[in-house]
Amino acid sequence: QVQVVESGGGLVQAGGSLKLSCTASLSSPLAFDDYAMGWFRQPPGQRREGISCISWSGANTVYADSVKGRFTISRDNDKNTVYLQMNDLKPDDTAMYFCAAQASNGISCDLEEARMDYWGQGTQVTVSS
């Protein structure tokens, strides 16, 4: 069993920054580096979309075009935590942000929602203009 909990959301002005964290709790013998991790978001009234993911080792990352160059995903396997550094935030970034884990030892990761195995409850990010 894997549980993931997001934190770090909040209210920020346009142009500002936030750093989201997602910490996983795993039942033995599962290990955090058995999982690729992804960040998704769901704006009000819209579908959830994948915005970034990172392979189990951290060597490979993927970004949606909407966040490329502004957001950076990283992970610390010793802390069972994945991060999303969000810079130059825009009002369109307002959404509930979700962390998800995908059992994978592949070299890459993907942003397919249906392929994620575990989800957090989300953390709200609101960007004011």
GROMACS .gro file of N, CA and C in nm:
model
  387
    1GLN      N    1   0.084  -0.118   0.000
    1GLN     CA    2   0.000   0.000   0.000
    1GLN      C    3   0.088   0.125   0.000
    2VAL      N    4   0.047   0.222  -0.080
    2VAL     CA    5   0.118   0.349  -0.091
    2VAL      C    6   0.021   0.462  -0.064
    3GLN      N    7   0.060   0.551   0.023
    3GLN     CA    8  -0.018   0.672   0.047
    3GLN      C    9   0.069   0.792   0.013
    4VAL      N   10   0.010   0.888  -0.058
    4VAL     CA   11   0.083   1.009  -0.092
    4VAL      C   12   0.006   1.129  -0.042
    5VAL      N   13   0.080   1.225   0.012
    5VAL     CA   14   0.019   1.343   0.069
    5VAL      C   15   0.090   1.467   0.014
    6GLU      N   16   0.010   1.555  -0.046
    6GLU     CA   17   0.064   1.679  -0.101
    6GLU      C   18   0.059   1.791   0.002
    7SER      N   19   0.150   1.886  -0.014
    7SER     CA   20   0.151   2.005   0.069
    7SER      C   21   0.217   2.119  -0.008
    8GLY      N   22   0.199   2.240   0.044
    8GLY     CA   23   0.267   2.354  -0.014
    8GLY      C   24   0.181   2.446  -0.098
    9GLY      N   25   0.055   2.409  -0.118
    9GLY     CA   26  -0.032   2.497  -0.195
    9GLY      C   27  -0.065   2.624  -0.119
   10GLY      N   28  -0.129   2.715  -0.188
   10GLY     CA   29  -0.167   2.840  -0.124
   10GLY      C   30  -0.206   2.945  -0.224
   11LEU      N   31  -0.216   3.067  -0.176
   11LEU     CA   32  -0.253   3.182  -0.258
   11LEU      C   33  -0.127   3.262  -0.290
   12VAL      N   34  -0.108   3.294  -0.416
   12VAL     CA   35   0.011   3.368  -0.457
   12VAL      C   36  -0.028   3.465  -0.568
   13GLN      N   37   0.043   3.575  -0.577
   13GLN     CA   38   0.017   3.670  -0.684
   13GLN      C   39   0.083   3.623  -0.814
   14ALA      N   40   0.026   3.668  -0.924
   14ALA     CA   41   0.084   3.636  -1.053
   14ALA      C   42   0.230   3.679  -1.057
   15GLY      N   43   0.313   3.592  -1.114
   15GLY     CA   44   0.456   3.617  -1.118
   15GLY      C   45   0.531   3.558  -1.001
   16GLY      N   46   0.458   3.513  -0.901
   16GLY     CA   47   0.520   3.456  -0.783
   16GLY      C   48   0.555   3.309  -0.799
   17SER      N   49   0.601   3.250  -0.689
   17SER     CA   50   0.647   3.112  -0.689
   17SER      C   51   0.587   3.035  -0.572
   18LEU      N   52   0.575   2.907  -0.593
   18LEU     CA   53   0.538   2.813  -0.487
   18LEU      C   54   0.614   2.685  -0.510
   19LYS      N   55   0.638   2.611  -0.402
   19LYS     CA   56   0.699   2.479  -0.414
   19LYS      C   57   0.609   2.378  -0.347
   20LEU      N   58   0.559   2.285  -0.425
   20LEU     CA   59   0.475   2.178  -0.374
   20LEU      C   60   0.562   2.058  -0.337
   21SER      N   61   0.517   1.989  -0.235
   21SER     CA   62   0.584   1.865  -0.193
   21SER      C   63   0.482   1.752  -0.191
   22CYS      N   64   0.530   1.634  -0.212
   22CYS     CA   65   0.445   1.514  -0.206
   22CYS      C   66   0.528   1.405  -0.139
   23THR      N   67   0.483   1.363  -0.024
   23THR     CA   68   0.556   1.262   0.052
   23THR      C   69   0.478   1.132   0.053
   24ALA      N   70   0.548   1.024   0.028
   24ALA     CA   71   0.484   0.893   0.020
   24ALA      C   72   0.514   0.810   0.144
   25SER      N   73   0.412   0.740   0.187
   25SER     CA   74   0.428   0.640   0.292
   25SER      C   75   0.403   0.503   0.228
   26LEU      N   76   0.497   0.413   0.248
   26LEU     CA   77   0.487   0.284   0.180
   26LEU      C   78   0.498   0.170   0.280
   27SER      N   79   0.418   0.067   0.252
   27SER     CA   80   0.424  -0.054   0.333
   27SER      C   81   0.533  -0.145   0.281
   28SER      N   82   0.614  -0.196   0.373
   28SER     CA   83   0.720  -0.289   0.336
   28SER      C   84   0.660  -0.408   0.261
   29PRO      N   85   0.724  -0.457   0.153
   29PRO     CA   86   0.859  -0.426   0.107
   29PRO      C   87   0.866  -0.321  -0.004
   30LEU      N   88   0.757  -0.244  -0.021
   30LEU     CA   89   0.757  -0.143  -0.126
   30LEU      C   90   0.860  -0.034  -0.094
   31ALA      N   91   0.914   0.023  -0.199
   31ALA     CA   92   1.012   0.130  -0.183
   31ALA      C   93   0.978   0.244  -0.277
   32PHE      N   94   1.009   0.366  -0.233
   32PHE     CA   95   0.973   0.484  -0.312
   32PHE      C   96   1.035   0.479  -0.451
   33ASP      N   97   1.155   0.422  -0.462
   33ASP     CA   98   1.218   0.418  -0.593
   33ASP      C   99   1.167   0.304  -0.680
   34ASP      N  100   1.058   0.241  -0.639
   34ASP     CA  101   0.985   0.149  -0.726
   34ASP      C  102   0.882   0.224  -0.810
   35TYR      N  103   0.871   0.357  -0.788
   35TYR     CA  104   0.763   0.434  -0.847
   35TYR      C  105   0.812   0.556  -0.923
   36ALA      N  106   0.760   0.572  -1.043
   36ALA     CA  107   0.766   0.702  -1.108
   36ALA      C  108   0.659   0.788  -1.044
   37MET      N  109   0.681   0.919  -1.045
   37MET     CA  110   0.588   1.010  -0.979
   37MET      C  111   0.541   1.117  -1.076
   38GLY      N  112   0.419   1.158  -1.058
   38GLY     CA  113   0.365   1.260  -1.147
   38GLY      C  114   0.286   1.366  -1.072
   39TRP      N  115   0.280   1.483  -1.132
   39TRP     CA  116   0.195   1.591  -1.082
   39TRP      C  117   0.086   1.617  -1.186
   40PHE      N  118  -0.034   1.629  -1.138
   40PHE     CA  119  -0.150   1.659  -1.221
   40PHE      C  120  -0.221   1.778  -1.160
   41ARG      N  121  -0.306   1.842  -1.240
   41ARG     CA  122  -0.385   1.951  -1.183
   41ARG      C  123  -0.522   1.954  -1.247
   42GLN      N  124  -0.617   2.006  -1.172
   42GLN     CA  125  -0.754   2.017  -1.221
   42GLN      C  126  -0.805   2.157  -1.193
   43PRO      N  127  -0.809   2.242  -1.296
   43PRO     CA  128  -0.865   2.377  -1.279
   43PRO      C  129  -1.015   2.367  -1.252
   44PRO      N  130  -1.073   2.471  -1.197
   44PRO     CA  131  -1.217   2.469  -1.169
   44PRO      C  132  -1.299   2.442  -1.295
   45GLY      N  133  -1.387   2.344  -1.287
   45GLY     CA  134  -1.474   2.314  -1.398
   45GLY      C  135  -1.409   2.246  -1.517
   46GLN      N  136  -1.286   2.203  -1.502
   46GLN     CA  137  -1.215   2.141  -1.613
   46GLN      C  138  -1.167   2.001  -1.575
   47ARG      N  139  -1.120   1.929  -1.676
   47ARG     CA  140  -1.068   1.796  -1.653
   47ARG      C  141  -0.928   1.802  -1.592
   48ARG      N  142  -0.894   1.694  -1.525
   48ARG     CA  143  -0.759   1.685  -1.468
   48ARG      C  144  -0.659   1.662  -1.582
   49GLU      N  145  -0.544   1.726  -1.571
   49GLU     CA  146  -0.441   1.713  -1.673
   49GLU      C  147  -0.306   1.683  -1.608
   50GLY      N  148  -0.226   1.606  -1.679
   50GLY     CA  149  -0.091   1.579  -1.632
   50GLY      C  150   0.001   1.693  -1.669
   51ILE      N  151   0.084   1.738  -1.575
   51ILE     CA  152   0.172   1.851  -1.604
   51ILE      C  153   0.319   1.816  -1.595
   52SER      N  154   0.354   1.717  -1.513
   52SER     CA  155   0.494   1.680  -1.505
   52SER      C  156   0.509   1.543  -1.440
   53CYS      N  157   0.612   1.472  -1.480
   53CYS     CA  158   0.642   1.345  -1.415
   53CYS      C  159   0.793   1.325  -1.410
   54ILE      N  160   0.834   1.232  -1.326
   54ILE     CA  161   0.977   1.204  -1.307
   54ILE      C  162   0.994   1.054  -1.289
   55SER      N  163   1.095   1.000  -1.352
   55SER     CA  164   1.122   0.857  -1.343
   55SER      C  165   1.167   0.819  -1.203
   56TRP      N  166   1.171   0.690  -1.176
   56TRP     CA  167   1.204   0.644  -1.041
   56TRP      C  168   1.341   0.694  -0.995
   57SER      N  169   1.434   0.705  -1.088
   57SER     CA  170   1.569   0.747  -1.050
   57SER      C  171   1.586   0.898  -1.048
   58GLY      N  172   1.491   0.968  -1.109
   58GLY     CA  173   1.505   1.112  -1.121
   58GLY      C  174   1.580   1.154  -1.246
   59ALA      N  175   1.625   1.058  -1.325
   59ALA     CA  176   1.709   1.090  -1.440
   59ALA      C  177   1.629   1.149  -1.556
   60ASN      N  178   1.501   1.117  -1.563
   60ASN     CA  179   1.420   1.164  -1.673
   60ASN      C  180   1.293   1.232  -1.624
   61THR      N  181   1.261   1.341  -1.691
   61THR     CA  182   1.142   1.418  -1.657
   61THR      C  183   1.065   1.452  -1.783
   62VAL      N  184   0.937   1.477  -1.763
   62VAL     CA  185   0.848   1.518  -1.872
   62VAL      C  186   0.765   1.636  -1.823
   63TYR      N  187   0.743   1.731  -1.913
   63TYR     CA  188   0.661   1.848  -1.879
   63TYR      C  189   0.556   1.872  -1.987
   64ALA      N  190   0.438   1.913  -1.943
   64ALA     CA  191   0.339   1.961  -2.038
   64ALA      C  192   0.384   2.096  -2.093
   65ASP      N  193   0.341   2.126  -2.214
   65ASP     CA  194   0.382   2.253  -2.276
   65ASP      C  195   0.340   2.373  -2.191
   66SER      N  196   0.229   2.359  -2.123
   66SER     CA  197   0.175   2.472  -2.047
   66SER      C  198   0.263   2.514  -1.930
   67VAL      N  199   0.352   2.426  -1.886
   67VAL     CA  200   0.436   2.457  -1.769
   67VAL      C  201   0.584   2.451  -1.800
   68LYS      N  202   0.619   2.409  -1.920
   68LYS     CA  203   0.760   2.392  -1.956
   68LYS      C  204   0.833   2.525  -1.943
   69GLY      N  205   0.948   2.522  -1.879
   69GLY     CA  206   1.029   2.641  -1.859
   69GLY      C  207   0.993   2.719  -1.733
   70ARG      N  208   0.880   2.686  -1.672
   70ARG     CA  209   0.838   2.757  -1.549
   70ARG      C  210   0.837   2.664  -1.427
   71PHE      N  211   0.803   2.538  -1.449
   71PHE     CA  212   0.794   2.441  -1.340
   71PHE      C  213   0.911   2.343  -1.348
   72THR      N  214   0.956   2.299  -1.231
   72THR     CA  215   1.063   2.199  -1.224
   72THR      C  216   1.025   2.090  -1.125
   73ILE      N  217   1.030   1.967  -1.172
   73ILE     CA  218   1.001   1.852  -1.086
   73ILE      C  219   1.133   1.792  -1.040
   74SER      N  220   1.135   1.745  -0.916
   74SER     CA  221   1.254   1.677  -0.863
   74SER      C  222   1.209   1.578  -0.757
   75ARG      N  223   1.298   1.492  -0.715
   75ARG     CA  224   1.263   1.395  -0.612
   75ARG      C  225   1.384   1.367  -0.525
   76ASP      N  226   1.355   1.330  -0.401
   76ASP     CA  227   1.457   1.287  -0.305
   76ASP      C  228   1.413   1.150  -0.256
   77ASN      N  229   1.474   1.048  -0.307
   77ASN     CA  230   1.432   0.912  -0.273
   77ASN      C  231   1.462   0.876  -0.128
   78ASP      N  232   1.559   0.943  -0.069
   78ASP     CA  233   1.589   0.919   0.072
   78ASP      C  234   1.478   0.973   0.162
   79LYS      N  235   1.405   1.072   0.113
   79LYS     CA  236   1.298   1.134   0.190
   79LYS      C  237   1.160   1.092   0.142
   80ASN      N  238   1.155   1.003   0.043
   80ASN     CA  239   1.027   0.958  -0.014
   80ASN      C  240   0.941   1.076  -0.060
   81THR      N  241   1.005   1.174  -0.119
   81THR     CA  242   0.936   1.298  -0.152
   81THR      C  243   0.966   1.342  -0.294
   82VAL      N  244   0.864   1.392  -0.360
   82VAL     CA  245   0.878   1.455  -0.490
   82VAL      C  246   0.832   1.599  -0.477
   83TYR      N  247   0.898   1.687  -0.550
   83TYR     CA  248   0.872   1.830  -0.541
   83TYR      C  249   0.828   1.885  -0.677
   84LEU      N  250   0.756   1.996  -0.671
   84LEU     CA  251   0.725   2.071  -0.792
   84LEU      C  252   0.750   2.218  -0.762
   85GLN      N  253   0.859   2.270  -0.815
   85GLN     CA  254   0.889   2.411  -0.802
   85GLN      C  255   0.817   2.486  -0.914
   86MET      N  256   0.733   2.580  -0.877
   86MET     CA  257   0.652   2.652  -0.974
   86MET      C  258   0.691   2.799  -0.970
   87ASN      N  259   0.743   2.848  -1.079
   87ASN     CA  260   0.784   2.988  -1.091
   87ASN      C  261   0.700   3.060  -1.194
   88ASP      N  262   0.702   3.192  -1.187
   88ASP     CA  263   0.628   3.275  -1.282
   88ASP      C  264   0.483   3.228  -1.295
   89LEU      N  265   0.419   3.212  -1.183
   89LEU     CA  266   0.283   3.160  -1.183
   89LEU      C  267   0.186   3.257  -1.248
   90LYS      N  268   0.087   3.201  -1.314
   90LYS     CA  269  -0.015   3.278  -1.386
   90LYS      C  270  -0.153   3.241  -1.331
   91PRO      N  271  -0.249   3.330  -1.349
   91PRO     CA  272  -0.385   3.296  -1.302
   91PRO      C  273  -0.436   3.164  -1.361
   92ASP      N  274  -0.394   3.130  -1.483
   92ASP     CA  275  -0.436   3.003  -1.544
   92ASP      C  276  -0.379   2.881  -1.472
   93ASP      N  277  -0.281   2.901  -1.385
   93ASP     CA  278  -0.227   2.790  -1.308
   93ASP      C  279  -0.314   2.756  -1.187
   94THR      N  280  -0.415   2.837  -1.162
   94THR     CA  281  -0.505   2.810  -1.051
   94THR      C  282  -0.574   2.675  -1.069
   95ALA      N  283  -0.558   2.587  -0.971
   95ALA     CA  284  -0.609   2.451  -0.983
   95ALA      C  285  -0.586   2.376  -0.853
   96MET      N  286  -0.651   2.261  -0.843
   96MET     CA  287  -0.615   2.164  -0.740
   96MET      C  288  -0.502   2.080  -0.799
   97TYR      N  289  -0.393   2.069  -0.726
   97TYR     CA  290  -0.276   1.995  -0.773
   97TYR      C  291  -0.268   1.861  -0.700
   98PHE      N  292  -0.251   1.756  -0.780
   98PHE     CA  293  -0.248   1.620  -0.729
   98PHE      C  294  -0.114   1.555  -0.760
   99CYS      N  295  -0.070   1.475  -0.666
   99CYS     CA  296   0.047   1.392  -0.684
   99CYS      C  297   0.001   1.248  -0.706
  100ALA      N  298   0.073   1.176  -0.790
  100ALA     CA  299   0.037   1.037  -0.818
  100ALA      C  300   0.162   0.952  -0.834
  101ALA      N  301   0.148   0.826  -0.799
  101ALA     CA  302   0.259   0.731  -0.809
  101ALA      C  303   0.225   0.621  -0.908
  102GLN      N  304   0.322   0.586  -0.988
  102GLN     CA  305   0.305   0.480  -1.087
  102GLN      C  306   0.414   0.375  -1.066
  103ALA      N  307   0.374   0.252  -1.040
  103ALA     CA  308   0.472   0.145  -1.024
  103ALA      C  309   0.548   0.129  -1.155
  104SER      N  310   0.677   0.161  -1.151
  104SER     CA  311   0.755   0.159  -1.274
  104SER      C  312   0.903   0.162  -1.242
  105ASN      N  313   0.977   0.074  -1.307
  105ASN     CA  314   1.123   0.083  -1.301
  105ASN      C  315   1.181   0.113  -1.438
  106GLY      N  316   1.098   0.172  -1.523
  106GLY     CA  317   1.143   0.210  -1.656
  106GLY      C  318   1.230   0.334  -1.652
  107ILE      N  319   1.289   0.366  -1.766
  107ILE     CA  320   1.381   0.478  -1.770
  107ILE      C  321   1.308   0.611  -1.779
  108SER      N  322   1.180   0.608  -1.813
  108SER     CA  323   1.108   0.733  -1.827
  108SER      C  324   0.982   0.731  -1.740
  109CYS      N  325   0.890   0.819  -1.771
  109CYS     CA  326   0.764   0.827  -1.699
  109CYS      C  327   0.660   0.875  -1.798
  110ASP      N  328   0.534   0.875  -1.758
  110ASP     CA  329   0.433   0.925  -1.848
  110ASP      C  330   0.326   1.000  -1.770
  111LEU      N  331   0.247   1.074  -1.843
  111LEU     CA  332   0.144   1.159  -1.783
  111LEU      C  333   0.004   1.106  -1.808
  112GLU      N  334  -0.005   0.977  -1.831
  112GLU     CA  335  -0.137   0.917  -1.852
  112GLU      C  336  -0.204   0.893  -1.717
  113GLU      N  337  -0.312   0.963  -1.696
  113GLU     CA  338  -0.383   0.952  -1.568
  113GLU      C  339  -0.421   0.808  -1.536
  114ALA      N  340  -0.466   0.735  -1.636
  114ALA     CA  341  -0.514   0.599  -1.615
  114ALA      C  342  -0.403   0.504  -1.572
  115ARG      N  343  -0.278   0.542  -1.593
  115ARG     CA  344  -0.167   0.453  -1.559
  115ARG      C  345  -0.115   0.475  -1.418
  116MET      N  346  -0.167   0.577  -1.350
  116MET     CA  347  -0.122   0.602  -1.213
  116MET      C  348  -0.188   0.502  -1.118
  117ASP      N  349  -0.113   0.460  -1.020
  117ASP     CA  350  -0.162   0.358  -0.928
  117ASP      C  351  -0.215   0.415  -0.797
  118TYR      N  352  -0.158   0.525  -0.752
  118TYR     CA  353  -0.198   0.585  -0.625
  118TYR      C  354  -0.205   0.736  -0.640
  119TRP      N  355  -0.302   0.795  -0.572
  119TRP     CA  356  -0.327   0.939  -0.580
  119TRP      C  357  -0.334   1.001  -0.442
  120GLY      N  358  -0.289   1.126  -0.434
  120GLY     CA  359  -0.310   1.204  -0.314
  120GLY      C  360  -0.444   1.275  -0.319
  121GLN      N  361  -0.473   1.348  -0.213
  121GLN     CA  362  -0.600   1.420  -0.203
  121GLN      C  363  -0.595   1.557  -0.268
  122GLY      N  364  -0.476   1.605  -0.296
  122GLY     CA  365  -0.461   1.732  -0.365
  122GLY      C  366  -0.432   1.848  -0.272
  123THR      N  367  -0.372   1.951  -0.330
  123THR     CA  368  -0.346   2.077  -0.259
  123THR      C  369  -0.383   2.191  -0.352
  124GLN      N  370  -0.453   2.290  -0.300
  124GLN     CA  371  -0.506   2.397  -0.383
  124GLN      C  372  -0.400   2.504  -0.407
  125VAL      N  373  -0.388   2.545  -0.532
  125VAL     CA  374  -0.304   2.657  -0.570
  125VAL      C  375  -0.392   2.762  -0.636
  126THR      N  376  -0.387   2.882  -0.583
  126THR     CA  377  -0.466   2.993  -0.639
  126THR      C  378  -0.372   3.107  -0.672
  127VAL      N  379  -0.377   3.152  -0.796
  127VAL     CA  380  -0.291   3.260  -0.842
  127VAL      C  381  -0.380   3.380  -0.874
  128SER      N  382  -0.356   3.488  -0.803
  128SER     CA  383  -0.436   3.610  -0.825
  128SER      C  384  -0.367   3.701  -0.926
  129SER      N  385  -0.449   3.774  -0.999
  129SER     CA  386  -0.394   3.863  -1.103
  129SER      C  387  -0.363   4.001  -1.047
   0.00000   0.00000   0.00000
